PDB file of C-alpha atoms in Angstrom:
ATOM      1  CA  MET A  22     -26.336  28.156  -2.204  1.00 56.00           C
ATOM      2  CA  ALA A  23     -25.626  25.697   0.585  1.00 90.00           C
ATOM      3  CA  LEU A  24     -21.955  25.272   1.520  1.00 92.00           C
ATOM      4  CA  GLN A  25     -22.079  21.496   0.898  1.00 93.00           C
ATOM      5  CA  GLU A  26     -23.179  22.264  -2.627  1.00 93.00           C
ATOM      6  CA  LYS A  27     -20.683  25.049  -3.153  1.00 93.00           C
ATOM      7  CA  TYR A  28     -17.848  22.713  -2.076  1.00 95.00           C
ATOM      8  CA  ALA A  29     -19.264  19.410  -3.505  1.00 95.00           C
ATOM      9  CA  GLU A  30     -16.286  19.001  -5.735  1.00 96.00           C
ATOM     10  CA  VAL A  31     -13.934  19.081  -2.706  1.00 96.00           C
ATOM     11  CA  ILE A  32     -16.047  16.495  -0.845  1.00 96.00           C
ATOM     12  CA  ASN A  33     -16.348  14.313  -3.890  1.00 95.00           C
ATOM     13  CA  THR A  34     -12.588  14.414  -4.528  1.00 95.00           C
ATOM     14  CA  ALA A  35     -11.836  13.420  -0.926  1.00 94.00           C
ATOM     15  CA  ASN A  36     -14.300  10.505  -1.255  1.00 92.00           C
ATOM     16  CA  ARG A  37     -12.800   9.284  -4.457  1.00 91.00           C
ATOM     17  CA  ALA A  38      -9.232   9.634  -3.360  1.00 87.00           C
ATOM     18  CA  GLY A  39      -9.846   7.409  -0.219  1.00 86.00           C
ATOM     19  CA  VAL A  40      -9.926   9.878   2.553  1.00 88.00           C
ATOM     20  CA  SER A  41     -10.799   8.006   5.692  1.00 87.00           C
ATOM     21  CA  ASN A  42     -12.781   9.169   8.657  1.00 90.00           C
ATOM     22  CA  LEU A  43     -14.280  11.755   6.374  1.00 94.00           C
ATOM     23  CA  GLN A  44     -16.496  14.148   8.260  1.00 95.00           C
ATOM     24  CA  VAL A  45     -18.442  17.087   6.699  1.00 96.00           C
ATOM     25  CA  ARG A  46     -20.501  19.414   8.829  1.00 94.00           C
ATOM     26  CA  GLU A  47     -21.844  22.913   8.547  1.00 94.00           C
ATOM     27  CA  GLN A  48     -21.807  25.129  11.640  1.00 93.00           C
ATOM     28  CA  ASP A  49     -22.335  28.918  11.881  1.00 93.00           C
ATOM     29  CA  ASN A  50     -22.154  29.331   8.040  1.00 92.00           C
ATOM     30  CA  VAL A  51     -18.797  27.430   7.838  1.00 94.00           C
ATOM     31  CA  LEU A  52     -18.274  24.151   6.249  1.00 95.00           C
ATOM     32  CA  TYR A  53     -15.873  21.876   8.196  1.00 95.00           C
ATOM     33  CA  VAL A  54     -14.359  19.007   6.333  1.00 96.00           C
ATOM     34  CA  ASP A  55     -12.057  16.682   8.342  1.00 95.00           C
ATOM     35  CA  GLY A  56     -10.291  13.399   7.485  1.00 93.00           C
ATOM     36  CA  ASP A  57      -7.189  11.430   6.918  1.00 89.00           C
ATOM     37  CA  ALA A  58      -5.568  11.271   3.432  1.00 88.00           C
ATOM     38  CA  PRO A  59      -3.653   8.100   2.505  1.00 80.00           C
ATOM     39  CA  SER A  60      -0.785  10.302   1.238  1.00 80.00           C
ATOM     40  CA  ALA A  61       0.454  13.846   0.838  1.00 82.00           C
ATOM     41  CA  ALA A  62      -0.274  13.676  -2.825  1.00 83.00           C
ATOM     42  CA  VAL A  63      -3.968  12.966  -2.147  1.00 88.00           C
ATOM     43  CA  LYS A  64      -4.010  15.905   0.466  1.00 91.00           C
ATOM     44  CA  ASP A  65      -2.470  18.193  -2.215  1.00 90.00           C
ATOM     45  CA  GLN A  66      -5.119  17.111  -4.791  1.00 93.00           C
ATOM     46  CA  ILE A  67      -7.839  18.048  -2.342  1.00 95.00           C
ATOM     47  CA  TRP A  68      -6.247  21.414  -1.636  1.00 93.00           C
ATOM     48  CA  ASP A  69      -5.887  22.069  -5.357  1.00 94.00           C
ATOM     49  CA  VAL A  70      -9.656  21.536  -5.907  1.00 95.00           C
ATOM     50  CA  TYR A  71     -10.406  23.897  -2.933  1.00 95.00           C
ATOM     51  CA  GLU A  72      -7.926  26.578  -4.402  1.00 93.00           C
ATOM     52  CA  LYS A  73      -9.646  26.284  -7.772  1.00 94.00           C
ATOM     53  CA  LEU A  74     -12.984  27.105  -6.023  1.00 93.00           C
ATOM     54  CA  ASP A  75     -11.490  29.834  -3.823  1.00 92.00           C
ATOM     55  CA  PRO A  76      -8.200  30.864  -5.335  1.00 91.00           C
ATOM     56  CA  ASP A  77      -7.087  33.295  -2.560  1.00 86.00           C
ATOM     57  CA  PHE A  78      -8.698  31.336   0.272  1.00 85.00           C
ATOM     58  CA  ARG A  79     -10.690  34.467   1.226  1.00 87.00           C
ATOM     59  CA  SER A  80     -14.228  33.191   1.446  1.00 89.00           C
ATOM     60  CA  ALA A  81     -13.689  32.084   5.099  1.00 90.00           C
ATOM     61  CA  ASP A  82     -16.573  29.694   4.795  1.00 94.00           C
ATOM     62  CA  MET A  83     -14.627  26.431   4.798  1.00 94.00           C
ATOM     63  CA  VAL A  84     -12.110  24.808   7.119  1.00 94.00           C
ATOM     64  CA  LEU A  85     -10.349  21.926   5.435  1.00 93.00           C
ATOM     65  CA  ASN A  86      -8.540  19.780   7.876  1.00 93.00           C
ATOM     66  CA  ILE A  87      -7.110  16.887   6.003  1.00 93.00           C
ATOM     67  CA  ASN A  88      -4.208  15.032   7.724  1.00 89.00           C
ATOM     68  CA  VAL A  89      -1.883  12.535   6.054  1.00 85.00           C
ATOM     69  CA  SER A  90      -2.244   9.100   7.662  1.00 70.00           C
ATOM     70  CA  SER A  91       1.526   8.433   7.718  1.00 56.00           C
ATOM     71  CA  SER A  92       3.437  10.027  10.617  1.00 48.00           C
ATOM     72  CA  GLU A  93       6.557  10.354   8.380  1.00 52.00           C
ATOM     73  CA  GLY A  94       7.556  13.571   6.658  1.00 64.00           C
ATOM     74  CA  SER A  95       6.813  13.858   2.955  1.00 79.00           C
ATOM     75  CA  THR A  96       7.911  15.748  -0.124  1.00 84.00           C
ATOM     76  CA  TYR A  97       6.112  18.373  -2.043  1.00 89.00           C
ATOM     77  CA  GLU A  98       6.770  19.416  -5.665  1.00 90.00           C
ATOM     78  CA  VAL A  99       6.615  23.241  -6.096  1.00 93.00           C
ATOM     79  CA  LYS A 100       4.053  24.353  -8.589  1.00 92.00           C
ATOM     80  CA  ALA A 101       3.845  27.689 -10.450  1.00 94.00           C
ATOM     81  CA  GLY A 102       2.376  30.283  -8.151  1.00 93.00           C
ATOM     82  CA  ASP A 103       3.400  28.597  -4.947  1.00 94.00           C
ATOM     83  CA  SER A 104       5.066  30.359  -2.108  1.00 95.00           C
ATOM     84  CA  LEU A 105       6.334  28.862   1.167  1.00 95.00           C
ATOM     85  CA  SER A 106       3.432  30.594   2.959  1.00 93.00           C
ATOM     86  CA  LYS A 107       0.873  28.947   0.608  1.00 92.00           C
ATOM     87  CA  ILE A 108       2.522  25.556   0.815  1.00 92.00           C
ATOM     88  CA  GLY A 109       2.663  25.869   4.666  1.00 90.00           C
ATOM     89  CA  LYS A 110      -1.007  26.823   4.890  1.00 88.00           C
ATOM     90  CA  ARG A 111      -2.008  23.925   2.649  1.00 84.00           C
ATOM     91  CA  LEU A 112       0.194  21.317   4.642  1.00 85.00           C
ATOM     92  CA  GLY A 113      -0.408  22.724   8.149  1.00 83.00           C
ATOM     93  CA  LYS A 114       3.227  23.868   8.610  1.00 88.00           C
ATOM     94  CA  SER A 115       4.741  27.289   8.999  1.00 92.00           C
ATOM     95  CA  TRP A 116       6.771  28.569   6.046  1.00 94.00           C
ATOM     96  CA  GLN A 117       9.705  28.877   8.408  1.00 94.00           C
ATOM     97  CA  GLU A 118       9.665  25.119   9.163  1.00 91.00           C
ATOM     98  CA  ILE A 119       9.602  24.281   5.502  1.00 93.00           C
ATOM     99  CA  TYR A 120      12.382  26.783   4.763  1.00 93.00           C
ATOM    100  CA  GLU A 121      14.671  25.477   7.495  1.00 91.00           C
ATOM    101  CA  ALA A 122      14.094  21.830   6.345  1.00 89.00           C
ATOM    102  CA  ASN A 123      15.046  22.913   2.698  1.00 90.00           C
ATOM    103  CA  ARG A 124      17.768  25.578   3.030  1.00 89.00           C
ATOM    104  CA  ALA A 125      20.089  23.492   0.849  1.00 86.00           C
ATOM    105  CA  VAL A 126      17.503  23.406  -1.966  1.00 88.00           C
ATOM    106  CA  ILE A 127      16.103  26.876  -1.599  1.00 93.00           C
ATOM    107  CA  GLY A 128      19.184  28.880  -0.789  1.00 91.00           C
ATOM    108  CA  ASN A 129      19.379  32.128   1.176  1.00 92.00           C
ATOM    109  CA  ASN A 130      16.170  33.689  -0.071  1.00 94.00           C
ATOM    110  CA  PRO A 131      12.938  31.876   0.887  1.00 93.00           C
ATOM    111  CA  ASP A 132      11.023  33.839  -1.731  1.00 93.00           C
ATOM    112  CA  LEU A 133      12.941  32.208  -4.587  1.00 93.00           C
ATOM    113  CA  ILE A 134      11.340  28.820  -4.900  1.00 96.00           C
ATOM    114  CA  LYS A 135      10.918  27.405  -8.445  1.00 93.00           C
ATOM    115  CA  PRO A 136       8.349  25.111  -9.941  1.00 94.00           C
ATOM    116  CA  GLY A 137       9.670  21.579 -10.021  1.00 90.00           C
ATOM    117  CA  GLN A 138      11.724  21.841  -6.861  1.00 92.00           C
ATOM    118  CA  MET A 139      11.097  18.990  -4.536  1.00 90.00           C
ATOM    119  CA  LEU A 140      10.880  20.217  -0.858  1.00 92.00           C
ATOM    120  CA  GLN A 141      10.949  17.998   2.201  1.00 88.00           C
ATOM    121  CA  ILE A 142       8.009  18.602   4.486  1.00 88.00           C
ATOM    122  CA  PRO A 143       8.979  18.006   8.113  1.00 84.00           C
TER     123      PRO A 143
END
């Protein structure tokens, strides 16, 4: 199966959600998807679709590089199964950056985040 077919749902979601400068290309058996999302929520939506297709991000056949158009920080609502590492990977930040920006919310143990918590993304 061609990679663009395998990840058609990701590409279609990006198109429908208004990702600008959307570029999709295959090179060396890897699909590269680049673009600018109008909000962090749209970026999260695209990553959720990708995670549904590749739950552990282990296929190593897709690079999803979706940036948020705004230069300001954003917020992220923790979902069941999230970890700071997973959130960081999704948003292009290190888990340490997210933890430092949210110590007051998370507390002393960065492994104890809870669904529904709102985290500031620097």
